[in-house]
PDB file of C-alpha atoms in Angstrom:
ATOM      1  CA  LEU A   1      82.915 233.848 -39.486  1.00  0.00           C
ATOM      2  CA  SER A   2      79.459 233.497 -38.239  1.00  0.00           C
ATOM      3  CA  PRO A   3      77.534 229.810 -38.161  1.00  0.00           C
ATOM      4  CA  SER A   4      76.004 230.987 -41.434  1.00  0.00           C
ATOM      5  CA  GLY A   5      79.121 232.075 -43.205  1.00  0.00           C
ATOM      6  CA  GLY A   6      78.747 235.918 -42.803  1.00  0.00           C
ATOM      7  CA  VAL A   7      81.894 237.570 -41.305  1.00  0.00           C
ATOM      8  CA  PHE A   8      81.070 239.166 -37.668  1.00  0.00           C
ATOM      9  CA  ASN A   9      80.737 242.663 -37.604  1.00  0.00           C
ATOM     10  CA  PRO A  10      81.994 244.486 -34.660  1.00  0.00           C
ATOM     11  CA  ASP A  11      80.027 247.395 -35.267  1.00  0.00           C
ATOM     12  CA  ASP A  12      77.078 245.694 -35.132  1.00  0.00           C
ATOM     13  CA  GLY A  13      75.457 247.145 -31.846  1.00  0.00           C
ATOM     14  CA  LEU A  14      71.713 246.478 -32.382  1.00  0.00           C
ATOM     15  CA  PRO A  15      69.683 243.338 -31.630  1.00  0.00           C
ATOM     16  CA  PRO A  16      67.173 242.114 -34.374  1.00  0.00           C
ATOM     17  CA  GLN A  17      63.731 243.203 -34.541  1.00  0.00           C
ATOM     18  CA  THR A  18      60.811 240.431 -34.737  1.00  0.00           C
ATOM     19  CA  GLN A  19      56.989 240.821 -35.719  1.00  0.00           C
ATOM     20  CA  LEU A  20      54.105 238.688 -35.500  1.00  0.00           C
ATOM     21  CA  VAL A  21      52.654 238.183 -39.262  1.00  0.00           C
ATOM     22  CA  PRO A  22      49.172 236.430 -38.996  1.00  0.00           C
ATOM     23  CA  GLY A  23      48.020 234.683 -42.490  1.00  0.00           C
ATOM     24  CA  ASP A  24      44.308 234.340 -43.385  1.00  0.00           C
ATOM     25  CA  PRO A  25      41.888 234.484 -42.122  1.00  0.00           C
ATOM     26  CA  HIS A  26      42.479 237.426 -39.770  1.00  0.00           C
ATOM     27  CA  ASP A  27      41.063 240.786 -39.087  1.00  0.00           C
ATOM     28  CA  ARG A  28      41.680 243.756 -36.797  1.00  0.00           C
ATOM     29  CA  THR A  29      44.876 244.547 -34.804  1.00  0.00           C
ATOM     30  CA  ASP A  30      44.668 245.211 -31.477  1.00  0.00           C
ATOM     31  CA  PRO A  31      44.079 242.579 -30.746  1.00  0.00           C
ATOM     32  CA  ILE A  32      44.657 240.738 -33.929  1.00  0.00           C
ATOM     33  CA  MET A  33      41.107 238.432 -34.493  1.00  0.00           C
ATOM     34  CA  ILE A  34      42.114 235.186 -35.910  1.00  0.00           C
ATOM     35  CA  SER A  35      40.515 231.805 -36.257  1.00  0.00           C
ATOM     36  CA  SER A  36      41.854 228.655 -34.641  1.00  0.00           C
ATOM     37  CA  SER A  37      43.199 227.855 -38.076  1.00  0.00           C
ATOM     38  CA  THR A  38      45.114 230.997 -38.947  1.00  0.00           C
ATOM     39  CA  PRO A  39      48.887 230.642 -39.243  1.00  0.00           C
ATOM     40  CA  LEU A  40      50.842 232.940 -37.610  1.00  0.00           C
ATOM     41  CA  SER A  41      54.648 233.718 -38.785  1.00  0.00           C
ATOM     42  CA  LEU A  42      57.376 235.372 -36.859  1.00  0.00           C
ATOM     43  CA  THR A  43      59.961 237.503 -39.157  1.00  0.00           C
ATOM     44  CA  ALA A  44      62.952 239.162 -38.037  1.00  0.00           C
ATOM     45  CA  VAL A  45      65.362 241.507 -39.109  1.00  0.00           C
ATOM     46  CA  ASP A  46      69.034 242.173 -37.902  1.00  0.00           C
ATOM     47  CA  ASP A  47      69.816 245.770 -37.524  1.00  0.00           C
ATOM     48  CA  LYS A  48      73.549 247.309 -37.552  1.00  0.00           C
ATOM     49  CA  SER A  49      73.747 250.495 -35.975  1.00  0.00           C
ATOM     50  CA  ILE A  50      70.122 252.444 -36.837  1.00  0.00           C
ATOM     51  CA  VAL A  51      66.912 250.790 -36.273  1.00  0.00           C
ATOM     52  CA  GLY A  52      65.705 249.429 -39.611  1.00  0.00           C
ATOM     53  CA  ASP A  53      68.735 249.407 -41.538  1.00  0.00           C
ATOM     54  CA  GLY A  54      68.738 245.484 -41.800  1.00  0.00           C
ATOM     55  CA  GLN A  55      72.428 245.423 -42.165  1.00  0.00           C
ATOM     56  CA  GLY A  56      73.243 243.766 -38.920  1.00  0.00           C
ATOM     57  CA  VAL A  57      75.143 240.166 -38.834  1.00  0.00           C
ATOM     58  CA  GLY A  58      72.073 238.087 -39.196  1.00  0.00           C
ATOM     59  CA  VAL A  59      69.455 236.439 -36.729  1.00  0.00           C
ATOM     60  CA  LEU A  60      70.549 233.159 -35.176  1.00  0.00           C
ATOM     61  CA  ASN A  61      66.991 232.268 -34.004  1.00  0.00           C
ATOM     62  CA  THR A  62      63.591 233.276 -32.949  1.00  0.00           C
ATOM     63  CA  GLN A  63      61.863 231.872 -30.068  1.00  0.00           C
ATOM     64  CA  TYR A  64      58.129 232.403 -28.885  1.00  0.00           C
ATOM     65  CA  ALA A  65      55.694 231.347 -26.116  1.00  0.00           C
ATOM     66  CA  VAL A  66      51.858 231.166 -26.175  1.00  0.00           C
ATOM     67  CA  ASP A  67      49.818 232.183 -22.973  1.00  0.00           C
ATOM     68  CA  GLY A  68      53.226 232.064 -20.729  1.00  0.00           C
ATOM     69  CA  SER A  69      54.561 228.478 -21.788  1.00  0.00           C
ATOM     70  CA  ALA A  70      58.000 227.650 -22.038  1.00  0.00           C
ATOM     71  CA  PHE A  71      59.622 229.457 -24.851  1.00  0.00           C
ATOM     72  CA  ALA A  72      60.309 227.164 -27.831  1.00  0.00           C
ATOM     73  CA  ILE A  73      62.575 227.809 -31.109  1.00  0.00           C
ATOM     74  CA  TYR A  74      60.490 229.121 -33.888  1.00  0.00           C
ATOM     75  CA  SER A  75      60.918 226.943 -37.048  1.00  0.00           C
ATOM     76  CA  GLY A  76      57.485 227.706 -38.823  1.00  0.00           C
ATOM     77  CA  THR A  77      54.108 228.675 -38.612  1.00  0.00           C
ATOM     78  CA  PHE A  78      51.789 227.736 -35.749  1.00  0.00           C
ATOM     79  CA  THR A  79      48.219 228.159 -34.597  1.00  0.00           C
ATOM     80  CA  VAL A  80      46.543 229.095 -31.410  1.00  0.00           C
ATOM     81  CA  SER A  81      43.703 227.537 -30.476  1.00  0.00           C
ATOM     82  CA  GLY A  82      40.854 227.929 -28.245  1.00  0.00           C
ATOM     83  CA  PRO A  83      38.165 230.619 -28.171  1.00  0.00           C
ATOM     84  CA  GLY A  84      39.262 234.007 -26.479  1.00  0.00           C
ATOM     85  CA  LEU A  85      42.257 236.113 -25.893  1.00  0.00           C
ATOM     86  CA  HIS A  86      45.968 234.934 -26.073  1.00  0.00           C
ATOM     87  CA  SER A  87      49.043 236.510 -25.802  1.00  0.00           C
ATOM     88  CA  VAL A  88      52.368 235.140 -27.973  1.00  0.00           C
ATOM     89  CA  ALA A  89      55.454 236.360 -26.695  1.00  0.00           C
ATOM     90  CA  PHE A  90      58.716 236.616 -28.745  1.00  0.00           C
ATOM     91  CA  PHE A  91      61.943 237.719 -29.427  1.00  0.00           C
ATOM     92  CA  SER A  92      65.132 237.119 -31.491  1.00  0.00           C
ATOM     93  CA  THR A  93      69.139 236.963 -30.942  1.00  0.00           C
ATOM     94  CA  ASP A  94      71.623 237.824 -33.654  1.00  0.00           C
ATOM     95  CA  PHE A  95      75.158 236.071 -34.214  1.00  0.00           C
ATOM     96  CA  MET A  96      76.523 238.814 -31.940  1.00  0.00           C
ATOM     97  CA  ASN A  97      74.350 237.655 -29.141  1.00  0.00           C
ATOM     98  CA  HIS A  98      72.286 240.671 -28.633  1.00  0.00           C
ATOM     99  CA  VAL A  99      68.887 239.263 -27.701  1.00  0.00           C
ATOM    100  CA  GLU A 100      65.792 241.714 -28.633  1.00  0.00           C
ATOM    101  CA  ALA A 101      63.507 242.606 -25.660  1.00  0.00           C
ATOM    102  CA  THR A 102      60.492 240.308 -25.568  1.00  0.00           C
ATOM    103  CA  LEU A 103      57.514 241.498 -27.339  1.00  0.00           C
ATOM    104  CA  THR A 104      54.024 240.602 -26.899  1.00  0.00           C
ATOM    105  CA  THR A 105      51.339 240.622 -29.169  1.00  0.00           C
ATOM    106  CA  ALA A 106      47.609 239.987 -28.258  1.00  0.00           C
ATOM    107  CA  VAL A 107      45.308 237.746 -30.588  1.00  0.00           C
ATOM    108  CA  ASP A 108      41.375 237.079 -30.008  1.00  0.00           C
ATOM    109  CA  VAL A 109      40.705 233.455 -31.197  1.00  0.00           C
ATOM    110  CA  ASP A 110      36.902 233.696 -32.633  1.00  0.00           C
ATOM    111  CA  THR A 111      35.082 230.322 -33.157  1.00  0.00           C
ATOM    112  CA  THR A 112      31.482 232.136 -32.853  1.00  0.00           C
ATOM    113  CA  PRO A 113      29.670 232.072 -36.166  1.00  0.00           C
ATOM    114  CA  PRO A 114      26.894 234.948 -37.197  1.00  0.00           C
ATOM    115  CA  VAL A 115      23.326 234.936 -36.364  1.00  0.00           C
ATOM    116  CA  THR A 116      20.945 235.433 -39.064  1.00  0.00           C
ATOM    117  CA  GLN A 117      17.270 236.444 -39.151  1.00  0.00           C
ATOM    118  CA  MET A 118      14.892 236.735 -41.897  1.00  0.00           C
ATOM    119  CA  THR A 119      13.396 240.146 -42.344  1.00  0.00           C
ATOM    120  CA  TYR A 120      10.060 241.513 -44.298  1.00  0.00           C
ATOM    121  CA  ASN A 121       9.149 244.801 -45.356  1.00  0.00           C
ATOM    122  CA  PRO A 122       6.414 245.634 -44.445  1.00  0.00           C
ATOM    123  CA  ALA A 123       6.211 243.572 -41.423  1.00  0.00           C
ATOM    124  CA  SER A 124       4.818 239.963 -41.519  1.00  0.00           C
ATOM    125  CA  PHE A 125       1.797 238.835 -39.634  1.00  0.00           C
ATOM    126  CA  VAL A 126       1.578 235.941 -37.392  1.00  0.00           C
ATOM    127  CA  ASP A 127      -1.550 234.530 -36.359  1.00  0.00           C
ATOM    128  CA  GLY A 128      -2.437 233.182 -32.775  1.00  0.00           C
ATOM    129  CA  SER A 129      -1.550 229.593 -34.172  1.00  0.00           C
ATOM    130  CA  GLY A 130       1.863 230.602 -35.052  1.00  0.00           C
ATOM    131  CA  PRO A 131       2.341 230.508 -39.236  1.00  0.00           C
ATOM    132  CA  THR A 132       3.489 233.715 -40.473  1.00  0.00           C
ATOM    133  CA  PHE A 133       2.005 235.352 -43.103  1.00  0.00           C
ATOM    134  CA  ILE A 134       3.244 238.066 -46.039  1.00  0.00           C
ATOM    135  CA  SER A 135       1.777 239.555 -49.106  1.00  0.00           C
ATOM    136  CA  GLY A 136       2.720 239.077 -52.657  1.00  0.00           C
ATOM    137  CA  ILE A 137       4.553 242.700 -52.580  1.00  0.00           C
ATOM    138  CA  THR A 138       6.630 242.045 -49.261  1.00  0.00           C
ATOM    139  CA  GLN A 139      10.294 242.441 -49.869  1.00  0.00           C
ATOM    140  CA  VAL A 140      12.197 239.380 -47.953  1.00  0.00           C
ATOM    141  CA  GLY A 141      15.809 239.577 -46.732  1.00  0.00           C
ATOM    142  CA  PHE A 142      17.991 238.768 -44.276  1.00  0.00           C
ATOM    143  CA  SER A 143      19.913 240.638 -41.333  1.00  0.00           C
ATOM    144  CA  ALA A 144      23.064 238.696 -39.901  1.00  0.00           C
ATOM    145  CA  ILE A 145      24.952 240.061 -36.537  1.00  0.00           C
ATOM    146  CA  ASP A 146      28.387 238.793 -35.370  1.00  0.00           C
ATOM    147  CA  SER A 147      29.606 240.006 -32.200  1.00  0.00           C
ATOM    148  CA  SER A 148      33.162 239.769 -33.126  1.00  0.00           C
ATOM    149  CA  ALA A 149      34.239 239.724 -36.887  1.00  0.00           C
ATOM    150  CA  PRO A 150      32.652 241.204 -39.730  1.00  0.00           C
ATOM    151  CA  VAL A 151      29.981 239.093 -41.407  1.00  0.00           C
ATOM    152  CA  SER A 152      31.226 238.152 -44.824  1.00  0.00           C
ATOM    153  CA  PHE A 153      28.185 236.699 -46.695  1.00  0.00           C
ATOM    154  CA  THR A 154      24.517 235.184 -46.184  1.00  0.00           C
ATOM    155  CA  GLU A 155      23.556 232.407 -48.666  1.00  0.00           C
ATOM    156  CA  TYR A 156      19.927 230.893 -48.598  1.00  0.00           C
ATOM    157  CA  ARG A 157      17.956 228.259 -50.748  1.00  0.00           C
ATOM    158  CA  GLU A 158      14.546 227.012 -51.222  1.00  0.00           C
ATOM    159  CA  ASP A 159      14.625 223.244 -52.918  1.00  0.00           C
ATOM    160  CA  ALA A 160      18.096 224.422 -54.708  1.00  0.00           C
ATOM    161  CA  PRO A 161      21.468 225.127 -54.118  1.00  0.00           C
ATOM    162  CA  PHE A 162      22.332 227.987 -51.730  1.00  0.00           C
ATOM    163  CA  GLN A 163      22.628 231.233 -53.442  1.00  0.00           C
ATOM    164  CA  LEU A 164      24.335 234.397 -52.140  1.00  0.00           C
ATOM    165  CA  PHE A 165      21.956 236.850 -50.492  1.00  0.00           C
ATOM    166  CA  THR A 166      22.397 240.197 -52.416  1.00  0.00           C
ATOM    167  CA  ALA A 167      19.387 242.057 -52.318  1.00  0.00           C
ATOM    168  CA  PRO A 168      15.535 241.735 -50.725  1.00  0.00           C
ATOM    169  CA  PHE A 169      13.286 239.453 -53.066  1.00  0.00           C
ATOM    170  CA  THR A 170       9.530 238.839 -53.154  1.00  0.00           C
ATOM    171  CA  LEU A 171       7.804 235.337 -53.367  1.00  0.00           C
ATOM    172  CA  THR A 172       5.072 233.775 -55.305  1.00  0.00           C
ATOM    173  CA  GLU A 173       1.734 232.898 -53.412  1.00  0.00           C
ATOM    174  CA  GLY A 174       1.730 229.540 -51.582  1.00  0.00           C
ATOM    175  CA  THR A 175       3.944 228.259 -48.643  1.00  0.00           C
ATOM    176  CA  HIS A 176       7.525 228.637 -48.775  1.00  0.00           C
ATOM    177  CA  THR A 177      10.486 227.142 -46.540  1.00  0.00           C
ATOM    178  CA  LEU A 178      13.792 228.959 -46.813  1.00  0.00           C
ATOM    179  CA  VAL A 179      16.893 227.379 -45.471  1.00  0.00           C
ATOM    180  CA  PHE A 180      19.721 230.364 -44.815  1.00  0.00           C
ATOM    181  CA  GLN A 181      23.101 230.823 -42.963  1.00  0.00           C
ATOM    182  CA  SER A 182      25.683 233.296 -42.599  1.00  0.00           C
ATOM    183  CA  GLN A 183      29.523 233.372 -42.414  1.00  0.00           C
ATOM    184  CA  ASP A 184      31.986 235.519 -40.673  1.00  0.00           C
ATOM    185  CA  LEU A 185      35.444 236.737 -42.365  1.00  0.00           C
ATOM    186  CA  LEU A 186      37.237 234.235 -40.111  1.00  0.00           C
ATOM    187  CA  GLY A 187      35.414 231.275 -41.966  1.00  0.00           C
ATOM    188  CA  ASN A 188      32.932 230.707 -39.018  1.00  0.00           C
ATOM    189  CA  LEU A 189      29.765 228.913 -40.566  1.00  0.00           C
ATOM    190  CA  GLU A 190      26.453 229.488 -38.632  1.00  0.00           C
ATOM    191  CA  SER A 191      24.516 226.161 -38.696  1.00  0.00           C
ATOM    192  CA  PRO A 192      21.280 226.408 -41.086  1.00  0.00           C
ATOM    193  CA  GLN A 193      18.384 228.038 -39.899  1.00  0.00           C
ATOM    194  CA  THR A 194      14.726 227.219 -41.686  1.00  0.00           C
ATOM    195  CA  ALA A 195      11.760 229.519 -41.693  1.00  0.00           C
ATOM    196  CA  THR A 196       8.452 228.824 -43.149  1.00  0.00           C
ATOM    197  CA  VAL A 197       6.428 231.801 -44.494  1.00  0.00           C
ATOM    198  CA  ASN A 198       3.058 231.936 -46.220  1.00  0.00           C
ATOM    199  CA  VAL A 199       2.307 234.182 -49.297  1.00  0.00           C
ATOM    200  CA  ASP A 200      -1.136 235.515 -49.332  1.00  0.00           C
ATOM    201  CA  ALA A 201      -1.484 237.447 -52.769  1.00  0.00           C
ATOM    202  CA  THR A 202      -5.273 237.090 -52.788  1.00  0.00           C
ATOM    203  CA  ALA A 203      -7.329 239.587 -51.517  1.00  0.00           C
ATOM    204  CA  PRO A 204     -10.479 239.396 -49.236  1.00  0.00           C
ATOM    205  CA  VAL A 205     -13.895 239.025 -50.579  1.00  0.00           C
ATOM    206  CA  SER A 206     -16.633 241.418 -49.143  1.00  0.00           C
ATOM    207  CA  GLN A 207     -20.347 241.792 -49.741  1.00  0.00           C
ATOM    208  CA  LEU A 208     -22.969 244.084 -48.550  1.00  0.00           C
ATOM    209  CA  SER A 209     -25.915 242.797 -46.722  1.00  0.00           C
ATOM    210  CA  TRP A 210     -28.998 244.763 -45.630  1.00  0.00           C
ATOM    211  CA  GLY A 211     -32.161 244.462 -43.780  1.00  0.00           C
ATOM    212  CA  THR A 212     -35.785 245.614 -44.184  1.00  0.00           C
ATOM    213  CA  PRO A 213     -37.453 248.126 -45.180  1.00  0.00           C
ATOM    214  CA  SER A 214     -35.463 247.566 -48.714  1.00  0.00           C
ATOM    215  CA  TYR A 215     -36.174 247.312 -52.364  1.00  0.00           C
ATOM    216  CA  ILE A 216     -34.005 246.785 -55.393  1.00  0.00           C
ATOM    217  CA  MET A 217     -35.012 248.966 -58.224  1.00  0.00           C
ATOM    218  CA  PRO A 218     -35.140 247.433 -61.765  1.00  0.00           C
ATOM    219  CA  GLN A 219     -32.151 249.282 -62.830  1.00  0.00           C
ATOM    220  CA  GLY A 220     -30.192 247.142 -59.936  1.00  0.00           C
ATOM    221  CA  THR A 221     -30.044 250.299 -57.484  1.00  0.00           C
ATOM    222  CA  LEU A 222     -30.776 249.188 -53.878  1.00  0.00           C
ATOM    223  CA  ALA A 223     -33.084 251.647 -51.985  1.00  0.00           C
ATOM    224  CA  VAL A 224     -33.267 251.781 -48.387  1.00  0.00           C
ATOM    225  CA  SER A 225     -34.816 253.726 -45.644  1.00  0.00           C
ATOM    226  CA  SER A 226     -33.117 255.632 -42.688  1.00  0.00           C
ATOM    227  CA  THR A 227     -33.810 252.790 -40.607  1.00  0.00           C
ATOM    228  CA  THR A 228     -32.531 250.090 -42.955  1.00  0.00           C
ATOM    229  CA  LEU A 229     -29.645 248.118 -41.088  1.00  0.00           C
ATOM    230  CA  LEU A 230     -26.398 247.674 -43.261  1.00  0.00           C
ATOM    231  CA  GLY A 231     -23.453 245.308 -42.961  1.00  0.00           C
ATOM    232  CA  PHE A 232     -20.886 243.681 -44.406  1.00  0.00           C
ATOM    233  CA  THR A 233     -19.567 240.204 -44.565  1.00  0.00           C
ATOM    234  CA  ALA A 234     -15.825 239.341 -45.815  1.00  0.00           C
ATOM    235  CA  ILE A 235     -14.133 235.971 -46.471  1.00  0.00           C
ATOM    236  CA  ASP A 236     -10.449 235.457 -47.487  1.00  0.00           C
ATOM    237  CA  PRO A 237     -10.274 232.832 -50.261  1.00  0.00           C
ATOM    238  CA  LEU A 238      -8.212 230.031 -50.134  1.00  0.00           C
ATOM    239  CA  SER A 239      -5.597 230.329 -53.006  1.00  0.00           C
ATOM    240  CA  ASN A 240      -2.390 227.955 -53.530  1.00  0.00           C
ATOM    241  CA  GLY A 241      -3.175 226.667 -50.117  1.00  0.00           C
ATOM    242  CA  VAL A 242      -2.862 230.067 -48.234  1.00  0.00           C
ATOM    243  CA  ALA A 243      -5.764 232.016 -46.465  1.00  0.00           C
ATOM    244  CA  SER A 244      -4.293 234.569 -43.963  1.00  0.00           C
ATOM    245  CA  GLY A 245      -7.746 235.648 -42.785  1.00  0.00           C
ATOM    246  CA  VAL A 246      -9.723 238.629 -42.548  1.00  0.00           C
TER     247      VAL A 246
END
């Protein structure tokens, strides 16, 4: 009898087959992209005479090693810490002492969050002193880039709880300070970013000026000669605390 209570089968001529199975979160397969908290498990099936038949006498134990360390008996899920590429080697032995050839799987621990920027369509105007100005019809959005894992979501807020960014939006006239951040599929959350934008929805006021000779006729029409100098003055009125200038 085997230690597990089963009967030894002399027809069992194959070693077990072992697989590394990543828990959540994870992404990709070669290498497997994981976070430092992703649980990793090893599953083993013992074959008898045909690979994949699963009819062997049973798995005695599974051993594994991370980054060339000493092999240890696998007893449950484990994690791999430290950003970058790591190797996990493993093999299993059945009750007939058939030892599986050592397998190695590469895992890549990603600890880098996305980088998010605000976007404006049409483009914003930044004056010489630094403030950013947009119009009342400008579509405001966010662009998030992650060098490793896909971006899961972007969220933002203004004097309110965070809300998911799903589509570009406009802002009312005035000064707005937005806080925003993104998270990737591995749970890496960006530190909150802050941007202040001034929305100018009020058009400038223009006025015609003229020199001499000139005459305003009774019906209000301006009469000038071909030598009369004409000019324009324009001001951008302050509205809701914002004036972008002419």
